[in-house]
């Protein structure tokens, strides 16, 4: 090899990307049931946050997605900002086994999150209570928890979901035996609607990691339990957050909720260009900036 070729080879050489380290895994007991909790914790964190996944997929694909050459892990991005990030797999999701009944319910999910919040607080005793960030169906769970146990939460972010001032869901009879339907690649792709903000590599990574984590669809019942949710009972500082292009949002309902909420500290943020999965799209850094600024705002001590 002549000198020019050697110099060209040196200039064009790039180090191989290091394999992403896995998050820490913990088990938290909730009424005798083991819950998988994932964590990325920086040295001397300034804040803690608990993430609640959506309806179909568990915490790691939703909040710790690994994409070669791209930064899409919400948990790692929080850790890089000095925030201890925790994420729970609800019953029947990820590495948390199904409830013995085969189903989870709104009340059961809320009680499980409360158990994890108490555990997170025990891990970070010098910090204020954790913030709670729920995505899509996880935002409904977060709202439920913040209404039931406001002292355990510093801030709540309702992401990818527009709450209503009150709920009136009808009770339906579930099957006697919980189904075990397989999740599909099409279902994994369904949250990525706008190609302009979602590189194909992200979609491929999500499909692979989501199906590996959640091959079986988790089952819910007793969703009329959401009927206890009321805007005028939410006193925790909260933010409603969604993408501009998210087809599932109801702007009028969000505005009505904002007007009726009991909390004095409230924010409503729309992420320009973002879709339903803003945290995984090219809007990842915008999402992280908005959420970090909100959950690190000082709160009034009572």
GROMACS .gro file of C-alpha atoms in nm:
model
  302
    1UNK     CA    1   0.000   0.000   0.000
    2UNK     CA    2   0.148   0.337  -0.100
    3UNK     CA    3   0.149   0.640   0.133
    4UNK     CA    4  -0.152   0.808  -0.033
    5UNK     CA    5  -0.364   0.494  -0.005
    6UNK     CA    6  -0.260   0.446   0.357
    7UNK     CA    7  -0.355   0.806   0.440
    8UNK     CA    8  -0.693   0.765   0.267
    9UNK     CA    9  -0.761   0.446   0.460
   10UNK     CA   10  -0.672   0.619   0.787
   11UNK     CA   11  -0.896   0.917   0.718
   12UNK     CA   12  -1.192   0.700   0.615
   13UNK     CA   13  -1.164   0.460   0.910
   14UNK     CA   14  -1.445   0.475   1.164
   15UNK     CA   15  -1.448   0.282   1.490
   16UNK     CA   16  -1.702   0.001   1.508
   17UNK     CA   17  -2.001   0.106   1.717
   18UNK     CA   18  -1.993  -0.039   2.065
   19UNK     CA   19  -2.275  -0.274   2.158
   20UNK     CA   20  -2.533  -0.093   2.366
   21UNK     CA   21  -2.528  -0.197   2.728
   22UNK     CA   22  -2.849  -0.343   2.860
   23UNK     CA   23  -3.038  -0.154   3.129
   24UNK     CA   24  -3.035  -0.283   3.483
   25UNK     CA   25  -3.321  -0.520   3.560
   26UNK     CA   26  -3.494  -0.534   3.897
   27UNK     CA   27  -3.791  -0.724   4.034
   28UNK     CA   28  -4.046  -0.536   4.245
   29UNK     CA   29  -4.318  -0.728   4.428
   30UNK     CA   30  -4.675  -0.599   4.413
   31UNK     CA   31  -4.914  -0.802   4.627
   32UNK     CA   32  -4.691  -1.103   4.575
   33UNK     CA   33  -4.665  -1.064   4.197
   34UNK     CA   34  -4.319  -0.997   4.044
   35UNK     CA   35  -4.294  -0.687   3.825
   36UNK     CA   36  -3.996  -0.638   3.593
   37UNK     CA   37  -3.848  -0.290   3.630
   38UNK     CA   38  -3.574  -0.157   3.403
   39UNK     CA   39  -3.334   0.121   3.498
   40UNK     CA   40  -3.065   0.346   3.357
   41UNK     CA   41  -2.926   0.549   3.645
   42UNK     CA   42  -2.644   0.804   3.609
   43UNK     CA   43  -2.406   0.887   3.895
   44UNK     CA   44  -2.561   1.132   4.142
   45UNK     CA   45  -2.892   1.182   3.958
   46UNK     CA   46  -3.073   1.511   4.004
   47UNK     CA   47  -3.421   1.369   3.942
   48UNK     CA   48  -3.599   1.036   3.890
   49UNK     CA   49  -3.872   0.938   3.647
   50UNK     CA   50  -4.092   0.631   3.603
   51UNK     CA   51  -4.210   0.547   3.251
   52UNK     CA   52  -4.532   0.357   3.175
   53UNK     CA   53  -4.561   0.188   2.836
   54UNK     CA   54  -4.859   0.177   2.602
   55UNK     CA   55  -5.133  -0.076   2.533
   56UNK     CA   56  -4.953  -0.327   2.312
   57UNK     CA   57  -4.580  -0.315   2.379
   58UNK     CA   58  -4.369  -0.321   2.694
   59UNK     CA   59  -4.106  -0.085   2.830
   60UNK     CA   60  -3.791  -0.176   2.641
   61UNK     CA   61  -3.921  -0.132   2.285
   62UNK     CA   62  -4.119   0.177   2.388
   63UNK     CA   63  -3.851   0.349   2.596
   64UNK     CA   64  -3.516   0.179   2.537
   65UNK     CA   65  -3.515   0.113   2.164
   66UNK     CA   66  -3.171   0.033   2.024
   67UNK     CA   67  -3.110   0.154   1.668
   68UNK     CA   68  -2.758   0.137   1.520
   69UNK     CA   69  -2.631   0.487   1.454
   70UNK     CA   70  -2.936   0.660   1.600
   71UNK     CA   71  -3.025   0.777   1.949
   72UNK     CA   72  -3.375   0.658   2.032
   73UNK     CA   73  -3.356   0.528   2.391
   74UNK     CA   74  -3.563   0.755   2.615
   75UNK     CA   75  -3.408   0.592   2.920
   76UNK     CA   76  -3.053   0.656   2.803
   77UNK     CA   77  -3.137   1.012   2.703
   78UNK     CA   78  -3.274   1.077   3.052
   79UNK     CA   79  -2.962   0.925   3.208
   80UNK     CA   80  -2.745   1.146   2.984
   81UNK     CA   81  -2.935   1.444   3.130
   82UNK     CA   82  -2.864   1.336   3.488
   83UNK     CA   83  -3.206   1.180   3.546
   84UNK     CA   84  -3.253   0.830   3.688
   85UNK     CA   85  -3.488   0.656   3.445
   86UNK     CA   86  -3.702   0.360   3.546
   87UNK     CA   87  -3.962   0.175   3.339
   88UNK     CA   88  -4.208  -0.093   3.450
   89UNK     CA   89  -4.348  -0.385   3.253
   90UNK     CA   90  -4.713  -0.412   3.358
   91UNK     CA   91  -4.870  -0.755   3.409
   92UNK     CA   92  -4.855  -0.963   3.092
   93UNK     CA   93  -4.597  -0.736   2.926
   94UNK     CA   94  -4.227  -0.790   2.862
   95UNK     CA   95  -4.069  -0.985   3.146
   96UNK     CA   96  -4.359  -0.949   3.390
   97UNK     CA   97  -4.579  -1.260   3.396
   98UNK     CA   98  -4.951  -1.237   3.344
   99UNK     CA   99  -5.179  -1.194   3.641
  100UNK     CA  100  -5.314  -1.533   3.760
  101UNK     CA  101  -5.652  -1.429   3.614
  102UNK     CA  102  -5.490  -1.381   3.273
  103UNK     CA  103  -5.599  -1.017   3.265
  104UNK     CA  104  -5.489  -0.685   3.404
  105UNK     CA  105  -5.730  -0.408   3.500
  106UNK     CA  106  -5.705  -0.031   3.550
  107UNK     CA  107  -5.708  -0.067   3.928
  108UNK     CA  108  -5.451  -0.347   3.922
  109UNK     CA  109  -5.220  -0.152   3.690
  110UNK     CA  110  -5.247   0.157   3.910
  111UNK     CA  111  -5.170  -0.042   4.225
  112UNK     CA  112  -4.869  -0.199   4.056
  113UNK     CA  113  -4.735   0.142   3.950
  114UNK     CA  114  -4.783   0.270   4.305
  115UNK     CA  115  -4.571  -0.021   4.432
  116UNK     CA  116  -4.298   0.067   4.182
  117UNK     CA  117  -4.313   0.438   4.269
  118UNK     CA  118  -4.256   0.352   4.635
  119UNK     CA  119  -3.965   0.130   4.536
  120UNK     CA  120  -3.810   0.401   4.313
  121UNK     CA  121  -3.838   0.649   4.600
  122UNK     CA  122  -3.653   0.401   4.822
  123UNK     CA  123  -3.375   0.376   4.561
  124UNK     CA  124  -3.338   0.757   4.544
  125UNK     CA  125  -3.413   0.872   4.900
  126UNK     CA  126  -3.244   1.212   4.865
  127UNK     CA  127  -3.459   1.314   4.567
  128UNK     CA  128  -3.815   1.444   4.551
  129UNK     CA  129  -4.080   1.188   4.445
  130UNK     CA  130  -4.041   1.055   4.090
  131UNK     CA  131  -4.207   1.214   3.791
  132UNK     CA  132  -4.447   0.987   3.603
  133UNK     CA  133  -4.452   0.972   3.222
  134UNK     CA  134  -4.716   0.759   3.052
  135UNK     CA  135  -4.744   0.699   2.679
  136UNK     CA  136  -5.080   0.631   2.512
  137UNK     CA  137  -5.266   0.380   2.733
  138UNK     CA  138  -4.987   0.426   2.985
  139UNK     CA  139  -5.092   0.789   3.015
  140UNK     CA  140  -5.434   0.678   3.137
  141UNK     CA  141  -5.262   0.463   3.400
  142UNK     CA  142  -5.042   0.759   3.497
  143UNK     CA  143  -5.348   0.982   3.534
  144UNK     CA  144  -5.515   0.718   3.752
  145UNK     CA  145  -5.208   0.692   3.977
  146UNK     CA  146  -5.162   1.069   4.006
  147UNK     CA  147  -5.526   1.106   4.107
  148UNK     CA  148  -5.509   0.822   4.363
  149UNK     CA  149  -5.167   0.889   4.516
  150UNK     CA  150  -5.061   1.249   4.444
  151UNK     CA  151  -4.801   1.252   4.722
  152UNK     CA  152  -4.599   0.985   4.540
  153UNK     CA  153  -4.559   1.189   4.219
  154UNK     CA  154  -4.386   1.522   4.155
  155UNK     CA  155  -4.512   1.576   3.798
  156UNK     CA  156  -4.714   1.372   3.549
  157UNK     CA  157  -4.678   1.375   3.169
  158UNK     CA  158  -4.975   1.247   2.967
  159UNK     CA  159  -4.811   1.171   2.633
  160UNK     CA  160  -4.980   1.053   2.314
  161UNK     CA  161  -5.321   1.069   2.479
  162UNK     CA  162  -5.577   1.342   2.527
  163UNK     CA  163  -5.773   1.294   2.849
  164UNK     CA  164  -6.138   1.384   2.890
  165UNK     CA  165  -6.276   1.581   3.186
  166UNK     CA  166  -6.463   1.267   3.299
  167UNK     CA  167  -6.523   0.911   3.177
  168UNK     CA  168  -6.833   0.702   3.125
  169UNK     CA  169  -6.722   0.364   2.993
  170UNK     CA  170  -6.970   0.078   2.988
  171UNK     CA  171  -6.892  -0.249   3.163
  172UNK     CA  172  -6.844  -0.545   2.930
  173UNK     CA  173  -6.816  -0.914   3.013
  174UNK     CA  174  -6.465  -1.049   2.939
  175UNK     CA  175  -6.409  -1.404   2.814
  176UNK     CA  176  -6.385  -1.663   3.090
  177UNK     CA  177  -6.035  -1.756   2.978
  178UNK     CA  178  -5.792  -1.485   2.868
  179UNK     CA  179  -5.693  -1.528   2.502
  180UNK     CA  180  -5.329  -1.563   2.403
  181UNK     CA  181  -5.323  -1.394   2.065
  182UNK     CA  182  -4.989  -1.345   1.897
  183UNK     CA  183  -4.869  -0.994   1.824
  184UNK     CA  184  -4.780  -0.914   1.464
  185UNK     CA  185  -4.525  -0.714   1.270
  186UNK     CA  186  -4.808  -0.509   1.119
  187UNK     CA  187  -4.922  -0.413   1.470
  188UNK     CA  188  -4.567  -0.310   1.557
  189UNK     CA  189  -4.548  -0.088   1.248
  190UNK     CA  190  -4.887   0.071   1.306
  191UNK     CA  191  -4.769   0.353   1.536
  192UNK     CA  192  -4.531   0.486   1.268
  193UNK     CA  193  -4.762   0.672   1.035
  194UNK     CA  194  -4.554   0.959   0.895
  195UNK     CA  195  -4.245   0.842   0.701
  196UNK     CA  196  -4.094   1.193   0.702
  197UNK     CA  197  -4.012   1.167   1.075
  198UNK     CA  198  -3.946   0.792   1.098
  199UNK     CA  199  -3.637   0.642   0.932
  200UNK     CA  200  -3.692   0.285   0.808
  201UNK     CA  201  -3.416   0.166   1.041
  202UNK     CA  202  -3.623   0.277   1.340
  203UNK     CA  203  -3.929   0.089   1.220
  204UNK     CA  204  -3.725  -0.226   1.154
  205UNK     CA  205  -3.563  -0.208   1.497
  206UNK     CA  206  -3.895  -0.151   1.669
  207UNK     CA  207  -4.065  -0.442   1.493
  208UNK     CA  208  -3.781  -0.679   1.583
  209UNK     CA  209  -3.745  -0.568   1.946
  210UNK     CA  210  -4.119  -0.535   2.012
  211UNK     CA  211  -4.201  -0.885   1.886
  212UNK     CA  212  -3.909  -1.029   2.083
  213UNK     CA  213  -4.027  -0.860   2.404
  214UNK     CA  214  -4.401  -0.911   2.356
  215UNK     CA  215  -4.486  -1.209   2.136
  216UNK     CA  216  -4.829  -1.243   2.302
  217UNK     CA  217  -5.090  -0.966   2.320
  218UNK     CA  218  -5.166  -0.863   2.680
  219UNK     CA  219  -5.530  -0.871   2.789
  220UNK     CA  220  -5.726  -0.611   2.988
  221UNK     CA  221  -6.071  -0.621   3.144
  222UNK     CA  222  -6.296  -0.406   3.367
  223UNK     CA  223  -6.205  -0.089   3.180
  224UNK     CA  224  -6.510   0.080   3.332
  225UNK     CA  225  -6.277   0.127   3.630
  226UNK     CA  226  -6.143   0.429   3.437
  227UNK     CA  227  -6.472   0.602   3.522
  228UNK     CA  228  -6.322   0.728   3.849
  229UNK     CA  229  -6.095   0.960   3.650
  230UNK     CA  230  -6.191   1.326   3.671
  231UNK     CA  231  -5.996   1.636   3.575
  232UNK     CA  232  -6.107   1.817   3.889
  233UNK     CA  233  -5.935   1.549   4.099
  234UNK     CA  234  -5.592   1.592   3.937
  235UNK     CA  235  -5.390   1.824   4.160
  236UNK     CA  236  -5.038   1.717   4.056
  237UNK     CA  237  -4.848   1.944   3.810
  238UNK     CA  238  -4.921   1.790   3.470
  239UNK     CA  239  -4.848   1.824   3.102
  240UNK     CA  240  -5.052   1.700   2.807
  241UNK     CA  241  -4.808   1.624   2.524
  242UNK     CA  242  -4.869   1.490   2.176
  243UNK     CA  243  -4.743   1.506   1.822
  244UNK     CA  244  -4.891   1.749   1.572
  245UNK     CA  245  -4.972   1.458   1.338
  246UNK     CA  246  -5.097   1.209   1.598
  247UNK     CA  247  -5.433   1.094   1.456
  248UNK     CA  248  -5.564   0.978   1.793
  249UNK     CA  249  -5.567   1.312   1.974
  250UNK     CA  250  -5.877   1.515   2.050
  251UNK     CA  251  -5.772   1.877   2.091
  252UNK     CA  252  -6.113   1.987   2.220
  253UNK     CA  253  -6.114   1.717   2.489
  254UNK     CA  254  -5.763   1.818   2.592
  255UNK     CA  255  -5.867   2.181   2.621
  256UNK     CA  256  -6.171   2.089   2.828
  257UNK     CA  257  -5.952   1.878   3.057
  258UNK     CA  258  -5.703   2.162   3.099
  259UNK     CA  259  -5.981   2.401   3.195
  260UNK     CA  260  -6.136   2.162   3.447
  261UNK     CA  261  -5.820   2.030   3.614
  262UNK     CA  262  -5.757   2.103   3.980
  263UNK     CA  263  -5.381   2.148   3.933
  264UNK     CA  264  -5.259   2.506   3.923
  265UNK     CA  265  -4.948   2.403   3.726
  266UNK     CA  266  -5.047   2.272   3.385
  267UNK     CA  267  -4.897   2.267   3.038
  268UNK     CA  268  -5.021   2.166   2.694
  269UNK     CA  269  -4.749   2.107   2.434
  270UNK     CA  270  -4.779   1.996   2.071
  271UNK     CA  271  -4.461   1.866   1.907
  272UNK     CA  272  -4.440   2.005   1.550
  273UNK     CA  273  -4.408   1.736   1.285
  274UNK     CA  274  -4.433   1.452   1.535
  275UNK     CA  275  -4.666   1.156   1.516
  276UNK     CA  276  -4.789   0.915   1.786
  277UNK     CA  277  -4.444   0.772   1.865
  278UNK     CA  278  -4.265   1.107   1.898
  279UNK     CA  279  -4.005   0.964   2.137
  280UNK     CA  280  -3.887   0.720   1.868
  281UNK     CA  281  -3.911   0.947   1.566
  282UNK     CA  282  -3.672   1.216   1.444
  283UNK     CA  283  -3.846   1.433   1.705
  284UNK     CA  284  -3.674   1.234   1.985
  285UNK     CA  285  -3.452   1.522   2.099
  286UNK     CA  286  -3.743   1.768   2.090
  287UNK     CA  287  -3.949   1.524   2.299
  288UNK     CA  288  -3.666   1.480   2.549
  289UNK     CA  289  -3.608   1.855   2.580
  290UNK     CA  290  -3.975   1.933   2.646
  291UNK     CA  291  -4.025   1.652   2.899
  292UNK     CA  292  -3.697   1.717   3.082
  293UNK     CA  293  -3.772   2.087   3.119
  294UNK     CA  294  -4.115   2.011   3.260
  295UNK     CA  295  -4.029   1.736   3.509
  296UNK     CA  296  -3.734   1.932   3.649
  297UNK     CA  297  -3.935   2.246   3.721
  298UNK     CA  298  -3.935   2.327   4.092
  299UNK     CA  299  -4.257   2.241   4.270
  300UNK     CA  300  -4.418   2.418   4.563
  301UNK     CA  301  -4.349   2.228   4.884
  302UNK     CA  302  -4.657   2.198   5.104
   0.00000   0.00000   0.00000
